[in-house]
XYZ file of C-alpha atoms in Angstrom:
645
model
C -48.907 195.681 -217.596
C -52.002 196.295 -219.513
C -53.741 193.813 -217.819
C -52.756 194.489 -214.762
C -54.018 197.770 -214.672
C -57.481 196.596 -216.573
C -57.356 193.743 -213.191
C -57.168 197.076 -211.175
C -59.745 199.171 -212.699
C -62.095 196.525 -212.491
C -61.497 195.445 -208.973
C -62.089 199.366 -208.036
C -64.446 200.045 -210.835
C -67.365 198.244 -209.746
C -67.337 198.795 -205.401
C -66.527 202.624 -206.493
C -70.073 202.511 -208.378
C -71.847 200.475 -205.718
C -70.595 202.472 -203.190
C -71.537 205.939 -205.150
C -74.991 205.011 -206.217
C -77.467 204.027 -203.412
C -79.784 201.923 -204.489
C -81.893 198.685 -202.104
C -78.909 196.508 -203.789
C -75.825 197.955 -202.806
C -75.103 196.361 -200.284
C -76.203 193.036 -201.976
C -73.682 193.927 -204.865
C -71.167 195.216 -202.874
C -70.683 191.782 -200.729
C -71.446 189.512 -204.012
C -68.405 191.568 -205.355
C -66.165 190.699 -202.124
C -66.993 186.915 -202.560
C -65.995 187.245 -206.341
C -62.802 188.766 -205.902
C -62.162 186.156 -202.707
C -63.104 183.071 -205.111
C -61.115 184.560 -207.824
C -57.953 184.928 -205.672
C -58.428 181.584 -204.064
C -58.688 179.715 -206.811
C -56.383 181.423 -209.413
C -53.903 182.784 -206.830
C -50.879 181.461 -208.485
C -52.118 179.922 -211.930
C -50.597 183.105 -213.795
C -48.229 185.979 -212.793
C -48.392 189.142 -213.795
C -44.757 191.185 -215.363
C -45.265 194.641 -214.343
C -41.512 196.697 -214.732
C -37.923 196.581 -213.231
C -38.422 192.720 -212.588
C -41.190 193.201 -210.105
C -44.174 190.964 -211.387
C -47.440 189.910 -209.201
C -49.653 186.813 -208.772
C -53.110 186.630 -209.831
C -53.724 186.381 -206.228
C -52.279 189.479 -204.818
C -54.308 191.685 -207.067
C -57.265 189.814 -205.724
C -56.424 190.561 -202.369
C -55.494 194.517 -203.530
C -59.413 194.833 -204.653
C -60.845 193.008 -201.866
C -59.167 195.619 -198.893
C -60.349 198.394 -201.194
C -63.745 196.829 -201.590
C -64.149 196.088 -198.019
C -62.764 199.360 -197.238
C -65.148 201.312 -199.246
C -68.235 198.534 -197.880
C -67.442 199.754 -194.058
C -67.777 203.278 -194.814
C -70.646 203.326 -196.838
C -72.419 200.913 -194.295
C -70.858 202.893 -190.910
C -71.459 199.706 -188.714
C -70.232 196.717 -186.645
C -72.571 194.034 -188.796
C -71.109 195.188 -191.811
C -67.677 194.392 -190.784
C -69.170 191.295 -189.273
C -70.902 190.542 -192.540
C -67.618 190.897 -194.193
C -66.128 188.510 -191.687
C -68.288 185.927 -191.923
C -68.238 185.935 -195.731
C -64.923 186.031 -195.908
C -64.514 182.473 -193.972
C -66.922 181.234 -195.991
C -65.393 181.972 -198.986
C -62.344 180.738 -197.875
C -63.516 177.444 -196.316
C -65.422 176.741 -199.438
C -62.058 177.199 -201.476
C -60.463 175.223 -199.385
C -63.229 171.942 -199.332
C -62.651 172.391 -202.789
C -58.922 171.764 -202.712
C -59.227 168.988 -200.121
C -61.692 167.372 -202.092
C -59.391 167.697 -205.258
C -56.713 166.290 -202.929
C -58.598 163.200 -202.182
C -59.778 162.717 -205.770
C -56.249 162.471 -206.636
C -55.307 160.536 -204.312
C -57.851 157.574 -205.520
C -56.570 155.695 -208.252
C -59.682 155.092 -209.368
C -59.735 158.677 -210.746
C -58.110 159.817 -213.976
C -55.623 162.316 -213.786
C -54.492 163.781 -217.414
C -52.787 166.578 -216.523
C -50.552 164.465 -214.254
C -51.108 166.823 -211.363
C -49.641 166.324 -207.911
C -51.502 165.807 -204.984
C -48.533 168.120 -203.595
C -50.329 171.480 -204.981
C -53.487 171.102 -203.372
C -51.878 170.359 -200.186
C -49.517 173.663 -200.214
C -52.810 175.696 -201.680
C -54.952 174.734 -198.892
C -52.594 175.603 -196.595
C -51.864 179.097 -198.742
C -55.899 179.275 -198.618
C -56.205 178.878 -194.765
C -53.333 180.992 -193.571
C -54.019 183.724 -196.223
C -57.952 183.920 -195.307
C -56.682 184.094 -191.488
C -54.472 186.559 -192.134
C -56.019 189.054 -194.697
C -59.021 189.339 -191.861
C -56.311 190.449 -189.326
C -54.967 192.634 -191.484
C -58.803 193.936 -192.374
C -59.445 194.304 -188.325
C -55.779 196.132 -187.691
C -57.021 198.522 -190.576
C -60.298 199.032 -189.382
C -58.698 199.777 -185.942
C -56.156 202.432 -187.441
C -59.001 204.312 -188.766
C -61.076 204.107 -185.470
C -58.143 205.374 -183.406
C -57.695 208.696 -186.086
C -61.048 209.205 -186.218
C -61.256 209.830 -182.104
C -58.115 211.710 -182.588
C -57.248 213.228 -185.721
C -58.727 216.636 -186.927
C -61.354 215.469 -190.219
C -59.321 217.478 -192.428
C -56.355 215.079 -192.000
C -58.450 212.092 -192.377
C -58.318 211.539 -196.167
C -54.580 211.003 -196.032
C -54.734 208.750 -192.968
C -57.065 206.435 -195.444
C -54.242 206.098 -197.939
C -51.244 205.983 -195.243
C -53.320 203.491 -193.192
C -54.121 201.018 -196.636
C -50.619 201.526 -197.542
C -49.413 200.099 -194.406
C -51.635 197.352 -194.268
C -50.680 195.898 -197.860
C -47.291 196.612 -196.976
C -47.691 194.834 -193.589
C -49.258 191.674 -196.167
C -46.073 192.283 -198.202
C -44.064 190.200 -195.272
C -46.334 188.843 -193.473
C -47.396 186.515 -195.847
C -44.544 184.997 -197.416
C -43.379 184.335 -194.094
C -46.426 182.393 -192.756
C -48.200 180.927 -195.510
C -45.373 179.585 -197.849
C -42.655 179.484 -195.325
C -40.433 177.916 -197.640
C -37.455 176.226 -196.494
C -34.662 178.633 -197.648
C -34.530 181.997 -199.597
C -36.967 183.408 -197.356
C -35.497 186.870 -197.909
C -35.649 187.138 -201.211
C -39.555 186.177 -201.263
C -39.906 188.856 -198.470
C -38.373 191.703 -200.511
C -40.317 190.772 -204.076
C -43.310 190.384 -201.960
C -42.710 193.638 -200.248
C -41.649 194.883 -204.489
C -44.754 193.723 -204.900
C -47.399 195.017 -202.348
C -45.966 198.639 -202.860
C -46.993 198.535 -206.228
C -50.321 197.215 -205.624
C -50.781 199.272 -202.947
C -49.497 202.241 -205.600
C -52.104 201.490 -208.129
C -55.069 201.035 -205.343
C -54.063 204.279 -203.760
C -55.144 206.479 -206.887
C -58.745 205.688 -206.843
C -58.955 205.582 -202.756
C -57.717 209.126 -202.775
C -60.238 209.977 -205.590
C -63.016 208.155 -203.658
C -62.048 210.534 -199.905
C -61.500 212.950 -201.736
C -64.631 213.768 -203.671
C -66.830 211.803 -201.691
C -66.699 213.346 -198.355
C -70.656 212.912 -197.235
C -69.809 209.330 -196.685
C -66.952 209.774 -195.225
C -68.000 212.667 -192.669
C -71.187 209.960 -191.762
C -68.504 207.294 -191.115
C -66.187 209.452 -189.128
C -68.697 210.337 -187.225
C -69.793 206.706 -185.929
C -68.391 205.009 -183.986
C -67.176 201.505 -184.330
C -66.499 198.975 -181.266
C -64.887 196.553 -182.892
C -64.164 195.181 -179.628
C -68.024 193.923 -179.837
C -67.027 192.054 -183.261
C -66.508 188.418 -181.837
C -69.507 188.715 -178.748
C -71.628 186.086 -179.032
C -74.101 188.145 -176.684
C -76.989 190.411 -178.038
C -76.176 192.932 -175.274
C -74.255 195.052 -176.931
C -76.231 194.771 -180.396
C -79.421 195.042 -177.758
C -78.174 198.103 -176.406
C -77.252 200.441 -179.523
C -80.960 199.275 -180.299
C -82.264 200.445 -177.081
C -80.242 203.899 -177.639
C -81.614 204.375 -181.016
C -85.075 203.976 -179.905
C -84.252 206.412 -176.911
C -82.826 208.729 -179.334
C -85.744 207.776 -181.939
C -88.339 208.678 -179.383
C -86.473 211.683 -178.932
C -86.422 213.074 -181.889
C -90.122 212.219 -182.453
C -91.236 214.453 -179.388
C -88.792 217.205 -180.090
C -91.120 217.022 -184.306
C -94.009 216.728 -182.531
C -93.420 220.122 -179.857
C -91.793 221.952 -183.128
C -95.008 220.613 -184.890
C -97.288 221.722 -182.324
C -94.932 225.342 -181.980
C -95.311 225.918 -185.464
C -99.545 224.879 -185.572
C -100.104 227.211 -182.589
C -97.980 230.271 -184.127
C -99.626 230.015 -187.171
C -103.026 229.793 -186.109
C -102.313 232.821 -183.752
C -102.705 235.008 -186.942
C -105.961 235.406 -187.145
C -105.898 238.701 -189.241
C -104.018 236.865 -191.662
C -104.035 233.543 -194.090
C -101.143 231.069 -193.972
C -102.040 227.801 -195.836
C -99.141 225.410 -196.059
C -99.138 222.910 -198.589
C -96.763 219.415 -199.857
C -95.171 219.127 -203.136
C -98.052 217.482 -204.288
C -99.722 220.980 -204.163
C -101.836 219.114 -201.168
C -103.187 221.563 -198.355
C -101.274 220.341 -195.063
C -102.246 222.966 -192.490
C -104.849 225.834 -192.830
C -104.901 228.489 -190.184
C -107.214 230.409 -188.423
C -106.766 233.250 -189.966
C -108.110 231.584 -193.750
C -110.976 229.790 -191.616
C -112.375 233.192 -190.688
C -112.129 234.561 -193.618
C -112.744 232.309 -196.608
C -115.410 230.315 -194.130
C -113.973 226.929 -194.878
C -113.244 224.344 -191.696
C -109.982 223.263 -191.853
C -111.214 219.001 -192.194
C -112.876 220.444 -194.908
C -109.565 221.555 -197.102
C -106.954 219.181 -195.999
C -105.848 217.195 -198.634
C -107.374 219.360 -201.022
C -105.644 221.835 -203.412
C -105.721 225.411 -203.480
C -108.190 225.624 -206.703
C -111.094 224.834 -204.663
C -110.912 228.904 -203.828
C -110.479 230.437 -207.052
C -112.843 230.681 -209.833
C -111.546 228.939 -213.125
C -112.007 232.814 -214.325
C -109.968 234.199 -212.197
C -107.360 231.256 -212.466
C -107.365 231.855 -216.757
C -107.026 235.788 -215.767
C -103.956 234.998 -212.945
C -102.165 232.732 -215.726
C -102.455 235.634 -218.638
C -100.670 237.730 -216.768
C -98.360 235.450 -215.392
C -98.061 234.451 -219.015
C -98.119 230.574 -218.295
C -100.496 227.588 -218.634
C -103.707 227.807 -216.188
C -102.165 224.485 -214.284
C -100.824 224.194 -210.673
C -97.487 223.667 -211.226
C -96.818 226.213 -213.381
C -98.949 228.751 -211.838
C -97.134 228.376 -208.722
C -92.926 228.861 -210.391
C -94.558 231.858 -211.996
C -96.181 233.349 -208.995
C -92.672 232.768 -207.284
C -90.547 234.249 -209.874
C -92.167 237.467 -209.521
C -90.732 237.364 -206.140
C -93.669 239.376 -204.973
C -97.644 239.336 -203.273
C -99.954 239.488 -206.210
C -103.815 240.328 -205.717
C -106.056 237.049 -206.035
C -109.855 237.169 -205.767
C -110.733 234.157 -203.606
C -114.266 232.757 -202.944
C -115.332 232.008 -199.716
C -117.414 228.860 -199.264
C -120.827 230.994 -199.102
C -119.922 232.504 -202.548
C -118.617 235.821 -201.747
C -115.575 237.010 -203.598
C -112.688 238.747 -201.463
C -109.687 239.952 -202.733
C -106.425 238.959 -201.013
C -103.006 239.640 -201.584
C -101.270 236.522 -201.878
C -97.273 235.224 -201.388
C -95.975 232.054 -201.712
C -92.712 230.682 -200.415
C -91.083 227.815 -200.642
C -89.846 224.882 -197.894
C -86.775 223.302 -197.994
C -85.069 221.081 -195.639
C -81.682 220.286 -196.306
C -82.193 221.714 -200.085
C -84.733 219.376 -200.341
C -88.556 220.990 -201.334
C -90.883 219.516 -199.058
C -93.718 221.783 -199.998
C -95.243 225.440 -200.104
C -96.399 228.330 -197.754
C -99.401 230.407 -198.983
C -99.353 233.668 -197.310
C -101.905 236.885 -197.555
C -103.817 239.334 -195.865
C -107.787 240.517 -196.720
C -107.325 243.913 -199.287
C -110.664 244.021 -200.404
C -111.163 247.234 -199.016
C -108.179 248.888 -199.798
C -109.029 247.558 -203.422
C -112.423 249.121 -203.144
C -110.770 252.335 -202.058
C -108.699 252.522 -205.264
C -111.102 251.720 -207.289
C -113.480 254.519 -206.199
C -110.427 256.793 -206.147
C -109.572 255.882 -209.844
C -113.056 256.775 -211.129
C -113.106 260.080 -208.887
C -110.087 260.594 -210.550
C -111.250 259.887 -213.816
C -114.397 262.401 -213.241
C -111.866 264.974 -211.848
C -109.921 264.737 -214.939
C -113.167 264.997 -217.044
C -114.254 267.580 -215.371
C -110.740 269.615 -215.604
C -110.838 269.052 -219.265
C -114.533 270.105 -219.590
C -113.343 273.427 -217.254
C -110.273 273.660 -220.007
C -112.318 273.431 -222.839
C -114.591 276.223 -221.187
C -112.216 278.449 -220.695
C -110.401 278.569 -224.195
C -113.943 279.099 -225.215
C -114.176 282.002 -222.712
C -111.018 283.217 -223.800
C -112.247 282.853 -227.260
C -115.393 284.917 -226.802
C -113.246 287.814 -224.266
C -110.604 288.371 -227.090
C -113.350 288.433 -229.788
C -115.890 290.433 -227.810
C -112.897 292.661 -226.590
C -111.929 293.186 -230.793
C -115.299 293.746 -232.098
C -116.571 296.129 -229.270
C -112.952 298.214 -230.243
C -113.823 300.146 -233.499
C -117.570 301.141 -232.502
C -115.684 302.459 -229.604
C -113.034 304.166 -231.830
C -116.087 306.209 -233.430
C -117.757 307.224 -230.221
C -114.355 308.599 -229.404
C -113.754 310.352 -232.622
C -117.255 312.265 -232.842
C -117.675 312.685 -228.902
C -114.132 314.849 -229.729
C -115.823 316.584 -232.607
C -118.713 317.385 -230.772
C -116.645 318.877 -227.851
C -114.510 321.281 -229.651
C -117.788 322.626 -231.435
C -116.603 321.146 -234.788
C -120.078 320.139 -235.306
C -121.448 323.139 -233.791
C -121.847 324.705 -230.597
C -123.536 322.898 -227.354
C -126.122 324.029 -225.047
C -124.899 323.403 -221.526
C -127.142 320.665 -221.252
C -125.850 318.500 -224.361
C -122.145 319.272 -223.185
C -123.037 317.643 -219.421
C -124.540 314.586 -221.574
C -121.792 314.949 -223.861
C -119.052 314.638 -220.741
C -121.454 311.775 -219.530
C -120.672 309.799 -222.917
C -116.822 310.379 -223.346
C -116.157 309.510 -219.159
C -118.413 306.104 -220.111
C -116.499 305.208 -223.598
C -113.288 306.308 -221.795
C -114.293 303.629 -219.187
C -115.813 300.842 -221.721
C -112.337 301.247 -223.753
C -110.126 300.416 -220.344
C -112.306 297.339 -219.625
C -111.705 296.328 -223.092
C -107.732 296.945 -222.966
C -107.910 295.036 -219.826
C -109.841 292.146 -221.792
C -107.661 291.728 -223.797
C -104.751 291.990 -221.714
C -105.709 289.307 -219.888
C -106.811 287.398 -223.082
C -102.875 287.564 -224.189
C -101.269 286.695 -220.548
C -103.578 283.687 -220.639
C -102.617 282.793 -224.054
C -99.238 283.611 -225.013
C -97.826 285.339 -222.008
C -96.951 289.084 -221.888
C -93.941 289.906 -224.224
C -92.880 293.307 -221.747
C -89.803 294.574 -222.836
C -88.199 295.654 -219.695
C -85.923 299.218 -220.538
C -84.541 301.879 -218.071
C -87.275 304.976 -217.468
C -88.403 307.250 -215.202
C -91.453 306.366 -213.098
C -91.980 309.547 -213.012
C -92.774 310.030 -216.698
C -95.283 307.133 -216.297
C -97.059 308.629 -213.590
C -97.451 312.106 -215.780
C -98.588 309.614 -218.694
C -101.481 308.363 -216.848
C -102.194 311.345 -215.128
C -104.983 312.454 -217.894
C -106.350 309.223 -217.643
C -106.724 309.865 -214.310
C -108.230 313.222 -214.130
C -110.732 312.199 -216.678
C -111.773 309.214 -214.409
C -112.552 312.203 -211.903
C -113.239 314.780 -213.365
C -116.712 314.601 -212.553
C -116.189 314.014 -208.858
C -115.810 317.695 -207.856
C -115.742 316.581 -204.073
C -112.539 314.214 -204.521
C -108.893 315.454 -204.862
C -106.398 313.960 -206.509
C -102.584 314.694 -205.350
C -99.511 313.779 -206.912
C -96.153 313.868 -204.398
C -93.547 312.956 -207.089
C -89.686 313.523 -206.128
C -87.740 316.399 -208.063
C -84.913 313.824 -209.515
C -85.319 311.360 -211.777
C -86.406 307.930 -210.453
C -85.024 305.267 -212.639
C -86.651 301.913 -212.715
C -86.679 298.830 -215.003
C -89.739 297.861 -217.164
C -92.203 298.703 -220.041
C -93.574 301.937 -219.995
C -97.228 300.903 -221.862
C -97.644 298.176 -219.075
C -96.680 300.119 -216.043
C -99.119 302.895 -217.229
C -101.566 300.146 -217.047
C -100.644 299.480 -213.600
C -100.902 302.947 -212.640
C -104.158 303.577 -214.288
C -106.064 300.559 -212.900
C -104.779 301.641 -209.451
C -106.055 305.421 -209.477
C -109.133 304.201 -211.311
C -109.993 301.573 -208.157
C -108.807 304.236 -205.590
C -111.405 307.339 -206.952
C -114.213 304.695 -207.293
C -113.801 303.353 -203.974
C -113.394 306.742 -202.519
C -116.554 308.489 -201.153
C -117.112 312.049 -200.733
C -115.053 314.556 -199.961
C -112.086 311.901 -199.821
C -108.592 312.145 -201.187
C -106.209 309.953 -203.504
C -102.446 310.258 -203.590
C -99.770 309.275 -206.167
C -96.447 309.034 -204.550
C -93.452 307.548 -205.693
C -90.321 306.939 -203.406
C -86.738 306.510 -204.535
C -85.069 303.430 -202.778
C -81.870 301.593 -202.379
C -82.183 298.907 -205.006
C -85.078 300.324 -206.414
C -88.209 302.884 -205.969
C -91.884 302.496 -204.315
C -94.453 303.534 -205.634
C -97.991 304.066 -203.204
C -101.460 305.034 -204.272
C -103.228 306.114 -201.012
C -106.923 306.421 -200.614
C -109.018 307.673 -197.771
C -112.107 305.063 -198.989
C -114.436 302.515 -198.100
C -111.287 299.937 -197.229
C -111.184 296.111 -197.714
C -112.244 293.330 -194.964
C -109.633 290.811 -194.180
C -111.766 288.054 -196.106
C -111.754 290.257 -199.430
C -108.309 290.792 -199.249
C -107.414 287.323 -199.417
C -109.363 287.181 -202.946
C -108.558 290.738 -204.225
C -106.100 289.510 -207.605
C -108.336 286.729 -208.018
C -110.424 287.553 -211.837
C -114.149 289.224 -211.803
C -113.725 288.749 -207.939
C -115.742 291.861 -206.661
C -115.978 292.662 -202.664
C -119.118 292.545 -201.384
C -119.216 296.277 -200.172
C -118.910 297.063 -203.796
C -122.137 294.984 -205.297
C -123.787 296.480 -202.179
C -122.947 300.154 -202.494
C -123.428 299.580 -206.218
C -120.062 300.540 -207.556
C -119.422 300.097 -210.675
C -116.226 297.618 -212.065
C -115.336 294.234 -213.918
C -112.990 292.833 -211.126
C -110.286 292.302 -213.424
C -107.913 295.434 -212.502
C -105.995 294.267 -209.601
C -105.558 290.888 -211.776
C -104.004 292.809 -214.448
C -101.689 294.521 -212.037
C -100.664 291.209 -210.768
C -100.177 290.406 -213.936
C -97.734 293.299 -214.767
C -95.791 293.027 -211.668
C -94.768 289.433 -212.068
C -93.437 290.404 -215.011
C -91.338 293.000 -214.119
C -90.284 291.066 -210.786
C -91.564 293.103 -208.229
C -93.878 293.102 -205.171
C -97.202 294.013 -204.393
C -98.777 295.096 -200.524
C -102.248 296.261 -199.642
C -103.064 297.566 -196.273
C -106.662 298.298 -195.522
C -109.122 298.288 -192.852
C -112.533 299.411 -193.524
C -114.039 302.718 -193.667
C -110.168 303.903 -192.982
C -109.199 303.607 -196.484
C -106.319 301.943 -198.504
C -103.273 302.137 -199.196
C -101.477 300.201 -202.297
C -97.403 300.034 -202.502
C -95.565 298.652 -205.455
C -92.120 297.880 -205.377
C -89.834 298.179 -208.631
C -86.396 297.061 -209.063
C -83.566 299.323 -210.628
C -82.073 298.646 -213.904
């Protein structure tokens, strides 16, 4: 048994590797393995037998002629055509007549008495082994042809998915077929024919067991082959023509369809030159898998000034710098080498920005893809794609450095104004306590602790306390500002009466006109209370730098009124002046800091431009709204809206 199935793995063993691995010598191997197998089984056919199980036991022979229908088997579908099986043929009467001129010469050598014989053999065996020889070889290439012919007749009708189990039905049958065919016509002995059918029949379904295994394995996992070879034809009925005609005219139809297929290459060829070279805007260089330049478009002509003769062959180095090459491969993070230079570039799976030099020396900067080629999985080489950016990389540049100078600039303007801040708030502190004196002693000198006036010195005196009075609200305002800018206001936003802030800054107020005899100031304040939310100190503020803009833009004989209005969710409250009015173009800039309106520089009038900045300050806070409706020379009128607690 064991060396049985050792006889078996070798006579599958080695075609199953020759057919697998394609090499110039296959088929060279492949038929030396044939004729091995034939010798073997001609000349040791019945010098030892084989026990295998239940009584069933095989000649040395039979498992020769198991491996050579697999190895011829496996030979016609690896080789697909009619002079392989003809090859087979012809080798396999070879074989077999050279077996045979061996017995009839061993025959005749016996039959001389001149020749020693020590083993006593009979001239008898040669005779019946020639004739076992000659019938066997006849019949073993019928059965090869009636094989061939079952699997010709599924492949024209069978679906391909049954096809791997007609290869093991159809071998089956055929070794099966051998099982009585053989006993019957080449020993033909002269009684218990029967018997010698069924134990060769025993004994052909066990080869043809054992053989079946690696078949299956072989259509099974090796289905390339197999769909090549189901695919061909085979007209065996051109197998014993002694005419060329038929091997003439498959060679005529190749070269038809050879010619064929080399004009279809060339017009895809010329297809795929002519839409390449149609971009001109942009660079397409395709190159082998030797990193050789193959085509070179129009496009990379224009632009990097090289003629295409001039590249071919070539590789793409010739356009970079090695600078620019060591600078690509840092940040690629790989060696400065073709090869890898290339994987890396593809990895990223993205364009990356080259600079290129043209062939008069100029650098441009394009922005480069590669992609690979494959036919059939196979890498056949490269396409180098880009477009010209040098502009658009000239653009960002100048666009970073403007940006850089913007931000230089915006930290040189911050820097400048926490200085100015610096100087307002310390200005505003310092200039606080020399006004705190002027205060004090302009009071003393008004209620005559000090002495009394002469109506002169109490007009210069009034002239003094309306400017400190004045001075000490620009400074307030300073530093009101100062602490919006720098901390934020802190308001702390109760329930009041905006009425009781109105009568807080009426003194304020009065004292800001009191020397402007001509002007009247009204007050049209409701009877109830009008309850608002905020801070009392800051809405005084608002109130004050209101009325104090209203009587200084105010001419003669002019009017401002305070009115407050009680509202549905809250209360309005309008200054009204009968002034110089505002322009559209100042109104746009009235809450912008120190922004003063023309008509004021020109008419001289005096103010910081700050005011309006603080109210806008103050009203944001409390979440309110601001309007201003003016014309000029018709006066102004100023509403503030205020939410209820």
């Amino acid at each position: 048994m064991v060396l049985f199935l050792a006889s078996v793995a070798i006579y599958a063993g080695l075609p199953l590797l020759f057919a697998l691995r394609r090499s110039r010598w296959q088929f060279l191997m492949l038929y030396t393995h044939i004729a091995s197998v034939l010798t073997l089984g001609g000349f040791l056919g019945a010098v030892y037998v084989l026990p295998i199980f239940g009584g069933v036991s095989l000649l040395a022979g039979q498992v020769a002629y198991g491996g050579f229908m697999f190895a011829t088997l496996l030979t016609v579908i690896v080789g697909r055509d009619l002079q392989v099986v003809r090859n087979i043929v012809v080798l396999t009467v070879s074989v077999n007549v050279f077996v045979s001129l061996m017995f009839w010469v061993s025959r005749l050598a016996l039959g001389n008495r001149q020749v020693r014989n020590p083993f006593n053999t009979s001239p008898v065996v040669f005779e019946h082994s020639l004739q076992v020889v000659l019938v066997g070889g006849t019949l073993i290439i019928c059965e090869l042809l009636a094989l061939l012919m079952i699997l010709e007749l599924a492949k024209a009708r069978l679906r391909t998915r049954l096809m791997p189990v007609v290869y093991v039905l159809s071998f089956v049958g055929v070794l099966t077929l051998d099982g009585v065919l053989f006993p019957t016509l080449a020993i033909f002995p002269a009684d218990g024919l029967g018997a010698l059918v069924v134990s060769g029949l025993k004994a052909k379904l066990t080869l043809a067991a054992a053989f079946s295994v690696p078949l299956l394995a072989f259509v099974t996992l090796y289905r390339p082959a197999l769909r090549r070879f189901e695919a061909t034809p085979i007209k065996l009925t051109h197998l014993l023509s002694l005419s060329r005609d038929p091997l003439l005219d498959r060679l005529e139809d190749q070269g038809a369809q050879l010619l064929q297929s080399t004009a279809q290459v060339e017009r895809a060829t010329a297809t795929v030159s002519r839409i390449l070279d149609a971009a001109t805007t942009t660079i397409l260089i395709a190159i082998d898998s030797d990193l050789r330049i193959t085509h070179f478009n129009r496009g990379a002509q224009e632009l990097l000034g090289f003629e295409e003769q001039e590249v071919l062959g070539r590789t793409p180095a010739i356009f970079a710098s090695p600078e620019e090459i060591a600078r690509q491969a840092a940040q690629l993070a790989t060696e400065p080498d073709g090869p890898s230079m290339l994987a890396a570039h593809i990895a990223t799976g993205r364009h990356r920005d080259w600079e290129l030099t043209t062939r008069v020396g100029h650098t441009v900067a394009i922005s480069l893809g590669i992609t690979e080629i494959r036919v059939d999985q196979l890498l056949v080489g490269y396409l180098l794609s880009g477009e010209d950016v040098t502009t658009r990389l000239r653009a960002e540049s100048a666009l970073a450095d403007a940006l850089q100078r913007e931000q230089a600039s915006v930290a040189r303007l911050e820097e400048a104004n926490r200085v100015k801040d610096e100087l307002v708030s310390t200005v505003s502190h310092e200039l606080r306590t020399p006004l705190a004196s002027i205060h004090g002693y302009t009071e003393l000198l008004s209620d005559g602790s000090l002495g009394a006036l002469s109506p002169e010195q109490r007009l210069a005196l009034e002239t003094v306390t309306r400017n400190s009075s004045r001075l000490q609200a620009l400074v307030e305002d300073l530093l009101f500002v100062a602490k919006a800018d720098s901390a934020g206001l802190a308001a702390r936003l109760v329930p009041l009466d905006l009425r009781d802030v109105i009568e807080s800054s009426r003194e304020s107020t009065t004292l800001l006109a009191g020397h402007r005899e001509d002007l009247c100031v009204l007050y049209d304040l409701p009877a109830t209370p009008v309850t608002v939310r905020g801070d009392a100190a800051c809405l005084e503020r608002l109130v004050e730098n209101l009325c104090s803009n209203a009587i200084k833009f105010t001419p003669e004989e002019g009017s401002v009124t305070v009115r407050v209005v009680q509202e549905v969710a809250g209360a309005s409250l309008y200054v009204i002046d009968t002034g110089i009015g505002i322009d559209d173009a100042a109104r746009d800039q009235l809450f912008r800091r120190f922004f003063r309106a023309p008509e004021a520089n020109l008419r001289a009038i005096p103010g910081s431009g700050i005011g309006l900045s603080v109210v806008q300050e103050i009203i944001h806070q409390h979440g309110g709204t601001i309007e201003i409706d003016s014309q000029p020379d018709q006066g102004t009128t100023v509403k503030v809206w205020l939410a209820s607690p």
